[in-house]
Coordinates of C-alpha atoms in Angstrom, one line a residue:
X1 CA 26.1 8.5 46.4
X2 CA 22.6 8.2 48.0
X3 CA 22.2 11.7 47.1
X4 CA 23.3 11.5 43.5
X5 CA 20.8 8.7 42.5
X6 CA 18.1 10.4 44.2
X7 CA 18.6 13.6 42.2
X8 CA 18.8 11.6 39.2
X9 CA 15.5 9.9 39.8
X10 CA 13.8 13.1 40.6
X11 CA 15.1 14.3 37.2
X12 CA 13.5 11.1 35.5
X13 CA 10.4 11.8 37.2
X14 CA 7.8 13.9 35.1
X15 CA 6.7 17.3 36.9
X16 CA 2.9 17.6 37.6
X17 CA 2.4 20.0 34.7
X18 CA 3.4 17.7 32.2
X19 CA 0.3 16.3 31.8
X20 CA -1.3 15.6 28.8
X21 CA -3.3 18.8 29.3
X22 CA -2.1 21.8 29.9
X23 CA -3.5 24.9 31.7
X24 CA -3.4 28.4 29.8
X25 CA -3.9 32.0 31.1
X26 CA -7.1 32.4 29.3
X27 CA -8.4 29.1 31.6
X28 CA -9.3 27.1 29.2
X29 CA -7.0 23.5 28.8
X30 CA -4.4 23.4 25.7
X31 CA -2.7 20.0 25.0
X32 CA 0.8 19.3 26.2
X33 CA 2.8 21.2 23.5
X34 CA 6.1 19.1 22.6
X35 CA 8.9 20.6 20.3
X36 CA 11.3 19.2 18.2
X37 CA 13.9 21.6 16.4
X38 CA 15.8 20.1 13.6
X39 CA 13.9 17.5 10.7
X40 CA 16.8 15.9 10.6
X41 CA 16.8 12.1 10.7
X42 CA 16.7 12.0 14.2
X43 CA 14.2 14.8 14.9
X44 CA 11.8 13.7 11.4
X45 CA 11.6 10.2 12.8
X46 CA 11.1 11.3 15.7
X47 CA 7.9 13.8 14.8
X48 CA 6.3 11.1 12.4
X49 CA 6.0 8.8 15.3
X50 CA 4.8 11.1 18.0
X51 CA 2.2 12.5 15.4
X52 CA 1.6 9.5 14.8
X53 CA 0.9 8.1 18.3
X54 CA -0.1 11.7 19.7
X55 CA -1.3 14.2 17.4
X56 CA -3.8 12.3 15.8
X57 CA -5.3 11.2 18.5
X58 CA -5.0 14.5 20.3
X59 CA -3.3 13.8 23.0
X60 CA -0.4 16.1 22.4
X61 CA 0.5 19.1 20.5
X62 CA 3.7 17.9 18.1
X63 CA 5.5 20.9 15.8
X64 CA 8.7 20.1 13.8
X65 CA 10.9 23.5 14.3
X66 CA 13.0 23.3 11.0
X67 CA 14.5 26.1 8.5
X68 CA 14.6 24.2 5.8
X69 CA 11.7 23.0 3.2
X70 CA 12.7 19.0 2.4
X71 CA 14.4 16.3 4.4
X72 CA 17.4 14.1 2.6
X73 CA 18.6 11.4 4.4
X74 CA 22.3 12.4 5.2
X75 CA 24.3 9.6 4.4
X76 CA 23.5 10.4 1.0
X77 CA 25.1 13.6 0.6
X78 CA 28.0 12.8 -1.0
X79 CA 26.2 10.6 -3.5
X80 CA 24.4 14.2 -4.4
X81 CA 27.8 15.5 -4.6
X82 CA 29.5 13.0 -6.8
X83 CA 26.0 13.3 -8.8
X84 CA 25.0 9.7 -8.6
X85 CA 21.4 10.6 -7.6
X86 CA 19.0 13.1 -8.2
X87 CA 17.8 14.5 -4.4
X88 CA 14.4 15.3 -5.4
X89 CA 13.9 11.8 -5.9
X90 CA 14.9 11.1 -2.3
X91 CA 13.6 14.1 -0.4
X92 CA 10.9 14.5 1.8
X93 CA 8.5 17.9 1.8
X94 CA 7.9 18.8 5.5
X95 CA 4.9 20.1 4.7
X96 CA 3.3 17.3 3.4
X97 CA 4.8 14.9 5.9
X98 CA 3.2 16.8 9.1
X99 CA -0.4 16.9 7.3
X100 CA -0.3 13.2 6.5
X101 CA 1.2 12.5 10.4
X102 CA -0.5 14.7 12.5
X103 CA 2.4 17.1 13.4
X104 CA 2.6 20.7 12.6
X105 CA 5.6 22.3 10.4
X106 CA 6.9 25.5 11.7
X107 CA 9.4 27.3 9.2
X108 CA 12.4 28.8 11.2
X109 CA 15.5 29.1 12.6
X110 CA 16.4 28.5 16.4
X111 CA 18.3 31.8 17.6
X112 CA 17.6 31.3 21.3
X113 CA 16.0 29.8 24.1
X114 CA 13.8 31.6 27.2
X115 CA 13.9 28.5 30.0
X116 CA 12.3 30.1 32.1
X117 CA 9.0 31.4 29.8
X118 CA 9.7 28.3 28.0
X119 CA 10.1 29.4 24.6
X120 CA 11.9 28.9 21.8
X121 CA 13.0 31.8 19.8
X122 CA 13.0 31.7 15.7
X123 CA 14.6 34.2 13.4
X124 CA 12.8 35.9 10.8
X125 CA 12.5 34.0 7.4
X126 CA 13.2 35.7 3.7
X127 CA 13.2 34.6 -0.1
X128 CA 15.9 35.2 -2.6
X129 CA 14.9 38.5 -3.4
X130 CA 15.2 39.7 0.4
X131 CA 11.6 39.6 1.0
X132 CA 10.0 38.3 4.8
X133 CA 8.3 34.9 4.8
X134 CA 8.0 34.8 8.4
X135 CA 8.4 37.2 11.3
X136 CA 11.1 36.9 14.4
X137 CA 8.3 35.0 16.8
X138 CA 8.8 32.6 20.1
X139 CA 7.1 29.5 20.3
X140 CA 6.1 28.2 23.6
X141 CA 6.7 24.4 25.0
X142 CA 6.2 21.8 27.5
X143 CA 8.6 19.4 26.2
X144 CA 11.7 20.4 23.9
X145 CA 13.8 18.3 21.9
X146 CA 16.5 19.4 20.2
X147 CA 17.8 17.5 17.4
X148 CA 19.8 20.4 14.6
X149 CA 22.4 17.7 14.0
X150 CA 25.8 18.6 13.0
X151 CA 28.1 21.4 10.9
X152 CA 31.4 21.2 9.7
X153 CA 34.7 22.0 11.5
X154 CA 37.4 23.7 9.6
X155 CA 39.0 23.8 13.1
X156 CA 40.6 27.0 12.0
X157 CA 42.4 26.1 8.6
X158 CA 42.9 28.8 6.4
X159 CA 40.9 29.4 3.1
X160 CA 38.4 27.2 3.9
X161 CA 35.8 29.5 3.9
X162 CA 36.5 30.3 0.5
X163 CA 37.6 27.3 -1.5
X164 CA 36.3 24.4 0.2
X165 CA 33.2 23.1 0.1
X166 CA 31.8 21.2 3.0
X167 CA 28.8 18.3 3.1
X168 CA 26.2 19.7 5.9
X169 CA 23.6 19.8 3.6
X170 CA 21.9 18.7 -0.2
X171 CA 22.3 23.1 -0.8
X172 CA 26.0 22.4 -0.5
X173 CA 26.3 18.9 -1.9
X174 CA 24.1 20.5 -5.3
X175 CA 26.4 23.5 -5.2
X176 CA 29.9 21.2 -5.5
X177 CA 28.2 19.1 -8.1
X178 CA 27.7 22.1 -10.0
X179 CA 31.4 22.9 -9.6
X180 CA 32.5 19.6 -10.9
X181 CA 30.4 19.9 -13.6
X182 CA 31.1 23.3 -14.7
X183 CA 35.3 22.7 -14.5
X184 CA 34.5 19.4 -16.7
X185 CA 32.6 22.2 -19.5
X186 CA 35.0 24.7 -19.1
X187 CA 38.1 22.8 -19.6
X188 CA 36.2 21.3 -23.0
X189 CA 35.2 24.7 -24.0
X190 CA 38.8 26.8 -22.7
X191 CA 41.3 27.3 -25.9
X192 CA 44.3 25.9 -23.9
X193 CA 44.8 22.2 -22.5
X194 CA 43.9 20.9 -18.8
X195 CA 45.8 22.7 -16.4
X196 CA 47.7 21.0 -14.2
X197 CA 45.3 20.2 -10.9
X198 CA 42.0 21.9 -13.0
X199 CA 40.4 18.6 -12.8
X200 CA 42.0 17.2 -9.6
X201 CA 39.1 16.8 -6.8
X202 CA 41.2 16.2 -2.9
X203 CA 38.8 15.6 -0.3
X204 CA 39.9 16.6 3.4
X205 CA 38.9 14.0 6.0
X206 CA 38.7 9.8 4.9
X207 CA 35.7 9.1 7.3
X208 CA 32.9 7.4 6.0
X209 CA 31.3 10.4 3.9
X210 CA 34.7 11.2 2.5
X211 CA 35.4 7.6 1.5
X212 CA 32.3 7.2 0.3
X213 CA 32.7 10.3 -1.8
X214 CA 36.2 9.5 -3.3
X215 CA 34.6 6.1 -4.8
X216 CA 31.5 7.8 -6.1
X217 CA 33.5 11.0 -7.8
X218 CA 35.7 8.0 -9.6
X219 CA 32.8 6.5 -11.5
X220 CA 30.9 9.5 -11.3
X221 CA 33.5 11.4 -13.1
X222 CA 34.5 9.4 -16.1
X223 CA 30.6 9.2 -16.3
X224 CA 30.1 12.6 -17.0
X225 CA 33.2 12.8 -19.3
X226 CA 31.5 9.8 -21.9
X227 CA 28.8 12.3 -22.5
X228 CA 30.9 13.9 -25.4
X229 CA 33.5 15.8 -23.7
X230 CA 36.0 14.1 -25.9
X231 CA 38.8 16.7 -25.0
X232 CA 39.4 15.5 -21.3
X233 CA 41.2 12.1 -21.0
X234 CA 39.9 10.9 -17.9
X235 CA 43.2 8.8 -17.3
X236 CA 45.2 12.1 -17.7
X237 CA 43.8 14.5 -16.5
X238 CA 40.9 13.9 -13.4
X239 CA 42.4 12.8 -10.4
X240 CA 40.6 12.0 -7.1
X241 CA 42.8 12.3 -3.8
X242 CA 41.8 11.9 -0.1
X243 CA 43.5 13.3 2.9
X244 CA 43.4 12.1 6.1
X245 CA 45.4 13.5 8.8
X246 CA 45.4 10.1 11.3
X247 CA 47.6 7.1 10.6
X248 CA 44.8 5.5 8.8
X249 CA 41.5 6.4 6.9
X250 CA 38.2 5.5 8.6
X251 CA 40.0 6.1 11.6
X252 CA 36.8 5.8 13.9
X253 CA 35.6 1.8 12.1
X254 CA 37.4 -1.1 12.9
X255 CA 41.2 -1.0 11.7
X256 CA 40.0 -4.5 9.3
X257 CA 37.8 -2.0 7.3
X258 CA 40.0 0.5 7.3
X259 CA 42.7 -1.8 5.6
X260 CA 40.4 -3.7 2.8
X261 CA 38.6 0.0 1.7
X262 CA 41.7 1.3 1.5
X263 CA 43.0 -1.6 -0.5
X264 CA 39.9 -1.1 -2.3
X265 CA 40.7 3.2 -3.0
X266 CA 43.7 2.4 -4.3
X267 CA 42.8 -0.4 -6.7
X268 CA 40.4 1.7 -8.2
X269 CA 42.9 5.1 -8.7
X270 CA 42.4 7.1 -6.3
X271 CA 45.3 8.7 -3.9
X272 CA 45.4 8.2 -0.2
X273 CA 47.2 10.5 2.0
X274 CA 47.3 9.3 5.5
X275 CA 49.1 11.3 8.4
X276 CA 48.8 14.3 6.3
X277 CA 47.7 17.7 8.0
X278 CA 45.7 20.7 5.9
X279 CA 47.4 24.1 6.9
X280 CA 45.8 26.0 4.0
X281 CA 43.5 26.0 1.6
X282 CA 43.8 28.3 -1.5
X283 CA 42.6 28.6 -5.1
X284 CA 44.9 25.9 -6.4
X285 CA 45.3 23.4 -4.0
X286 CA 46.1 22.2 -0.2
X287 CA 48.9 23.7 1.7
X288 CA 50.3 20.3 3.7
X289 CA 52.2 20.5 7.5
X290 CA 55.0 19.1 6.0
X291 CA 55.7 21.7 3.6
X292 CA 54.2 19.8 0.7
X293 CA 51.5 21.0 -2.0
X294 CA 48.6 19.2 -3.5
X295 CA 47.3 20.8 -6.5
X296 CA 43.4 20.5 -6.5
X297 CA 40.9 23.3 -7.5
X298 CA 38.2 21.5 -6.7
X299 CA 38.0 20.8 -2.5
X300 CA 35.7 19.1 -0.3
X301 CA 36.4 19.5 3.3
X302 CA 35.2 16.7 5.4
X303 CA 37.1 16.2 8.0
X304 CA 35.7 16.8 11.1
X305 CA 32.5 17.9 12.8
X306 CA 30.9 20.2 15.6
X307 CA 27.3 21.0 16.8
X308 CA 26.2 24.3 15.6
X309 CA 27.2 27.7 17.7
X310 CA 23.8 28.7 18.6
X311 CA 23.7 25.8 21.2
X312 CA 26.4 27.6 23.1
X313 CA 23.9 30.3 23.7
X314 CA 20.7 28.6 24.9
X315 CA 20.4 30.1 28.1
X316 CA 22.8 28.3 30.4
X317 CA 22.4 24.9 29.0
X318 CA 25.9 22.6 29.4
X319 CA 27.7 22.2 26.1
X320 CA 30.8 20.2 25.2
X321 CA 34.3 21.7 23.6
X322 CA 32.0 21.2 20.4
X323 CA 29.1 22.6 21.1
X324 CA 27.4 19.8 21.6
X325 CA 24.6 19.7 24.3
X326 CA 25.5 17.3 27.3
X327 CA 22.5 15.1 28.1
X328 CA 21.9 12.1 30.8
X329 CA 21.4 8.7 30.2
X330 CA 18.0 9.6 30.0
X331 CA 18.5 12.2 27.3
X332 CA 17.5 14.8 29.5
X333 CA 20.0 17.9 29.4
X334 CA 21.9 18.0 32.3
X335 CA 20.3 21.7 33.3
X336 CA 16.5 21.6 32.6
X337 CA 14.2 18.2 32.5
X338 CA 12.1 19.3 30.6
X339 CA 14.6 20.0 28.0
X340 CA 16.4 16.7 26.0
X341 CA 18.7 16.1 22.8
X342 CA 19.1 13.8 20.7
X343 CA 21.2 13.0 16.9
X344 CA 24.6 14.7 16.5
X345 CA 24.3 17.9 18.8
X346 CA 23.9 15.4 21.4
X347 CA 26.5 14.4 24.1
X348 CA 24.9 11.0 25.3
X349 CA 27.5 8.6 27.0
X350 CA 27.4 4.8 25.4
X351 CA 26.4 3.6 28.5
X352 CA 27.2 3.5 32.6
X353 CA 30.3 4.7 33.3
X354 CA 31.5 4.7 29.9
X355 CA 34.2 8.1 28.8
X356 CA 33.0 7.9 25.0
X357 CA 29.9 9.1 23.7
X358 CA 27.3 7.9 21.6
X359 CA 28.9 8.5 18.0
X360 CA 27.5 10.5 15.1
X361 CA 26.1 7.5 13.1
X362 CA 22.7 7.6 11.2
X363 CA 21.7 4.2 13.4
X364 CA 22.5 6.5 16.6
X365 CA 20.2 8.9 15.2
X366 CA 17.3 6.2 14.8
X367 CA 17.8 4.0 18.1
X368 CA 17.4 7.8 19.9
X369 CA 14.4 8.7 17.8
X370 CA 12.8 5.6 18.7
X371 CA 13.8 5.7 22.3
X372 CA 12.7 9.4 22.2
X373 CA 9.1 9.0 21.4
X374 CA 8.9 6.2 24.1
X375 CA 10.0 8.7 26.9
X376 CA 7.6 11.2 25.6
X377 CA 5.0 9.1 26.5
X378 CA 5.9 7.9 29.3
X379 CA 6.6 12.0 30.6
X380 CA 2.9 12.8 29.8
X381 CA 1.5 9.0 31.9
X382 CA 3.9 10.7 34.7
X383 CA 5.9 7.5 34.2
X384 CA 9.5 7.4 35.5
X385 CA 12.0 7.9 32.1
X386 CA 14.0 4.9 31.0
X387 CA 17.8 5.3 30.4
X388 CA 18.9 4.7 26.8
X389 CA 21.7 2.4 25.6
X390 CA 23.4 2.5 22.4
X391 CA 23.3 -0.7 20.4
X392 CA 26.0 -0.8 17.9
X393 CA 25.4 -3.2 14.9
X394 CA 28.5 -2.4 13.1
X395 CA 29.3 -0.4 10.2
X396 CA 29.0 -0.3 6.4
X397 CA 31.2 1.8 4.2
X398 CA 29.8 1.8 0.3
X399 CA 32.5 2.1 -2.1
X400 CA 29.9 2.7 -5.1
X401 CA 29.6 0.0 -8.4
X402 CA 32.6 -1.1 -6.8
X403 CA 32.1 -2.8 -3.5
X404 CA 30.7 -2.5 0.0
X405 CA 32.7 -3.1 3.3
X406 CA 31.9 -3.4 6.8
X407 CA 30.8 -5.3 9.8
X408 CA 27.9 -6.5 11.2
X409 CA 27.5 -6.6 15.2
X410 CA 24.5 -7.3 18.2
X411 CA 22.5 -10.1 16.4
X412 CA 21.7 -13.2 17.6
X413 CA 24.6 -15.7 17.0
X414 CA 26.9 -12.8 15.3
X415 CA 29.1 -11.0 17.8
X416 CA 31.2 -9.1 14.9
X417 CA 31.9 -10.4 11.1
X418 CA 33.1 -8.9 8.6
X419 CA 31.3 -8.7 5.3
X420 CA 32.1 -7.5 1.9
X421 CA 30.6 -7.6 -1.7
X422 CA 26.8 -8.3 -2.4
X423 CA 25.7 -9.2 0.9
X424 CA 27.5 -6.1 2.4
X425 CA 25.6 -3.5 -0.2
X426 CA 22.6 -4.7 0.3
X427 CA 22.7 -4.4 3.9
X428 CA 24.0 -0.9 3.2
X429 CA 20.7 -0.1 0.9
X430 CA 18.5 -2.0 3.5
X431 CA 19.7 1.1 6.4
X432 CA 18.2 4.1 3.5
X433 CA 14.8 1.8 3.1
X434 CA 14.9 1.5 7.1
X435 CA 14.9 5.0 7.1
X436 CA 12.1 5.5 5.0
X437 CA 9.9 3.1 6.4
X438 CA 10.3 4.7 9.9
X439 CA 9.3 8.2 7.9
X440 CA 6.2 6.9 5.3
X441 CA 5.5 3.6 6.8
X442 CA 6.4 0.2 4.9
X443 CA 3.7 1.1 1.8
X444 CA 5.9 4.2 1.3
X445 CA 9.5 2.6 1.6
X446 CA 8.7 -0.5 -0.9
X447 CA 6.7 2.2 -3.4
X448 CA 9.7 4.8 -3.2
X449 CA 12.1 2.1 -4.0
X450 CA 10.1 1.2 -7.1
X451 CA 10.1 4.4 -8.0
X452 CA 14.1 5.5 -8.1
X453 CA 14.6 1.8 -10.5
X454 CA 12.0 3.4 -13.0
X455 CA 13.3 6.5 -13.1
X456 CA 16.7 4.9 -13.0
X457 CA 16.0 3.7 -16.6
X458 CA 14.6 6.7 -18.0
X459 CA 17.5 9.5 -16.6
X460 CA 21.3 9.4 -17.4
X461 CA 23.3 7.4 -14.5
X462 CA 25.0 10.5 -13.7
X463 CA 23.0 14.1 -12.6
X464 CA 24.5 16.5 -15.6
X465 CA 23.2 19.6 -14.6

């Protein structure tokens, strides 16, 4: 045991080359060059602040590793989806964000990993019409953070490739908004009646994104339909159904939210399937375990998630059964020190002792952001790391115009209560201005806001195109 704990604080411990400065080949002194791969809301909190802190005042070197242009906060992908907001009123432009924080934005993909040259390898870049933007290139590092979030598991299903459409990202949220608006002109324009099912939306997977999404689609819908499409009956003919394949939806929240959202679901019209397995997907609907058919041919599959594959191949770190990268207490991977991860990709244990990990919540994502930047600095002071411990202050679930759900847990006086209505949404909308804050600063967040409620009364409520 003596020998365990010692290893472990000789792993906290920062090497003598992770100084601020940094010798290179040519002899001259380069500062301490930390890497974060992945803008997501982990990793972009987690640049702002240490370009913040850091980069402007030179005492480090901070680059944001990311492949795409904007950041959206990811909570909010199925509101893109369902077409209840416009994402380039929410997004932020990389770019601009590392000039006005002192980081630097390199445009890539992470492909590999040399540990022992430490560098990170990035794939070459190309426009629409095929053309290079950037090269295959390595970029070197003293500290690496890796932060690429999460992807969908299909976990093998059948036609869900090709019919489905998952949530990873505002390209694929846009892209089944586009669907659903399309099937909405087409069956105006088409000579025949509605199919059966052409308007029918099932959603794989009742967590909190596809919840979230079934509520949204049911205002969102009959939104779209008011705007003159007077030969769809909305009553008739759309139809919203969630599948879950555990005995309950929101299987991973407290079983009292569970109950009142689906309570909620079902008041409003939408189907719940619980205990109900996908075996195929296809052109016309969902294949069921029992033998049953729903007839949907519009799908969103949400219902389960894995780090991405590339993390299995980053030269001998320790992954998971989902690719995720096992880390210490300290965030450290278990393999290299120098190396740590935080967000989604990240297996972090809750605490001492404890079999379940840290779960894929956006307030996971910003207590290890935070945490993150704090062991930066103390790594370059030669300062002993501190171990990080998940505070869980409940969970929100918004069911759109027409309610919020959730609990509230870890303040003063509160151990867990439940909340619902008005007080619950605006706690929900106070986590998205949270967000921004801890990416623009409090000018930005209140600004933003104001904003989205102008622009609110000048757009339709519903994105049409």
């Amino acid at each position: 045991m003596t020998e365990i704990l010692d290893r472990q604080t000789d792993q906290n411990l920062v090497r003598p080359e992770t100084s601020t400065r940094t010798s290179t080949r040519a002899g001259k002194t380069t500062l301490h060059r930390v890497v974060v791969v992945g803008g997501g809301a982990a990793g972009l909190e987690l640049v702002t602040r240490l370009g913040d802190r850091l980069g402007r005042r030179s005492r480090a070197s901070v680059t944001l590793v990311e492949c795409t242009r904007t950041h959206l906060w990811k909570p909010l992908l199925h509101s893109v989806a369902a077409g209840s907001i416009d994402p380039g009123e929410y997004e932020v432009n990389y770019l601009a964000q590392a000039h006005w924080h002192g980081f630097h934005y390199c445009f890539g993909e992470m492909i590999g990993l040399d540990r022992a040259r430490q560098e990170v390898h990035l794939a070459a870049t190309f426009d629409d019409e095929g053309r290079q933007i950037t090269p295959q290139r390595s970029l070197g590092y003293d500290t690496l953070v890796i932060a690429i979030g999460s992807v969908t598991n299909d976990f093998g299903t059948r036609g869900v490739a090709d019919y489905a459409v998952p949530l990873e990202n505002p390209v694929q949220a846009e892209r089944f908004n586009r669907r659903l608006v399309n099937a909405f002109l087409r069956a105006q324009t088409q000579p025949g009646p509605v199919r059966p099912g052409q308007l029918h939306v099932a959603i794989v997977g009742a967590g909190a994104t596809g919840s979230e999404l079934a509520a949204e689609l049911y205002s969102t819908t009959r939104e779209v339909v008011a705007y003159g499409l007077d030969r769809i009956d909305p009553e008739r003919d759309i139809r919203i159904v969630l599948i879950e394949a555990a005995k309950r939806i929101l299987p991973g929240l407290p079983e009292r939210i569970s109950e009142a959202t689906h309570r909620l679901l079902e008041r409003m019209g939408v189907g719940v399937c619980i205990s109900a397995k996908v075996t195929e997907v296809t052109a016309k609907g969902l294949m069921l375990a029992d033998g049953s058919f729903i007839a949907s041919e519009l799908v969103v599959w949400a219902a389960g998630v894995k780090a991405p594959d590339v993390l299995r191949r980053l030269d001998g770190l320790e992954t998971n059964r989902i690719n995720q990268l096992v880390v210490e207490r300290t965030l450290q991977t278990t393999r290299d020190p120098a190396i740590f991860a935080i967000g989604d990709c990240s297996d972090c244990p809750r605490h001492a002792g404890s079999p379940a990990p840290v779960p894929p919540r956006a307030q996971a994502a910003h207590q290890e952001a935070a945490h993150m930047a704090r062991q930066i600095e103390r790594r370059l002071r030669s300062k002993e790391l501190q171990l990080y411990k998940y505070r869980d202050f409940g969970s929100l679930v918004s069911l759109g115009r027409w309610s919020t759900v959730g609990n509230l847990m870890g303040f003063p006086l509160v151990r867990n209560i439940f909340v619902e209505g008005l007080f619950a949404r605006f706690m929900y909308r106070t986590l998205r201005l949270m967000h921004d804050r801890a990416v623009g600063g409090t000018l930005f967040a209140v600004l933003s806001l104001l904003a989205r409620a102008l622009a609110r009364r000048t757009n339709p409520p519903v994105k049409l195109h």
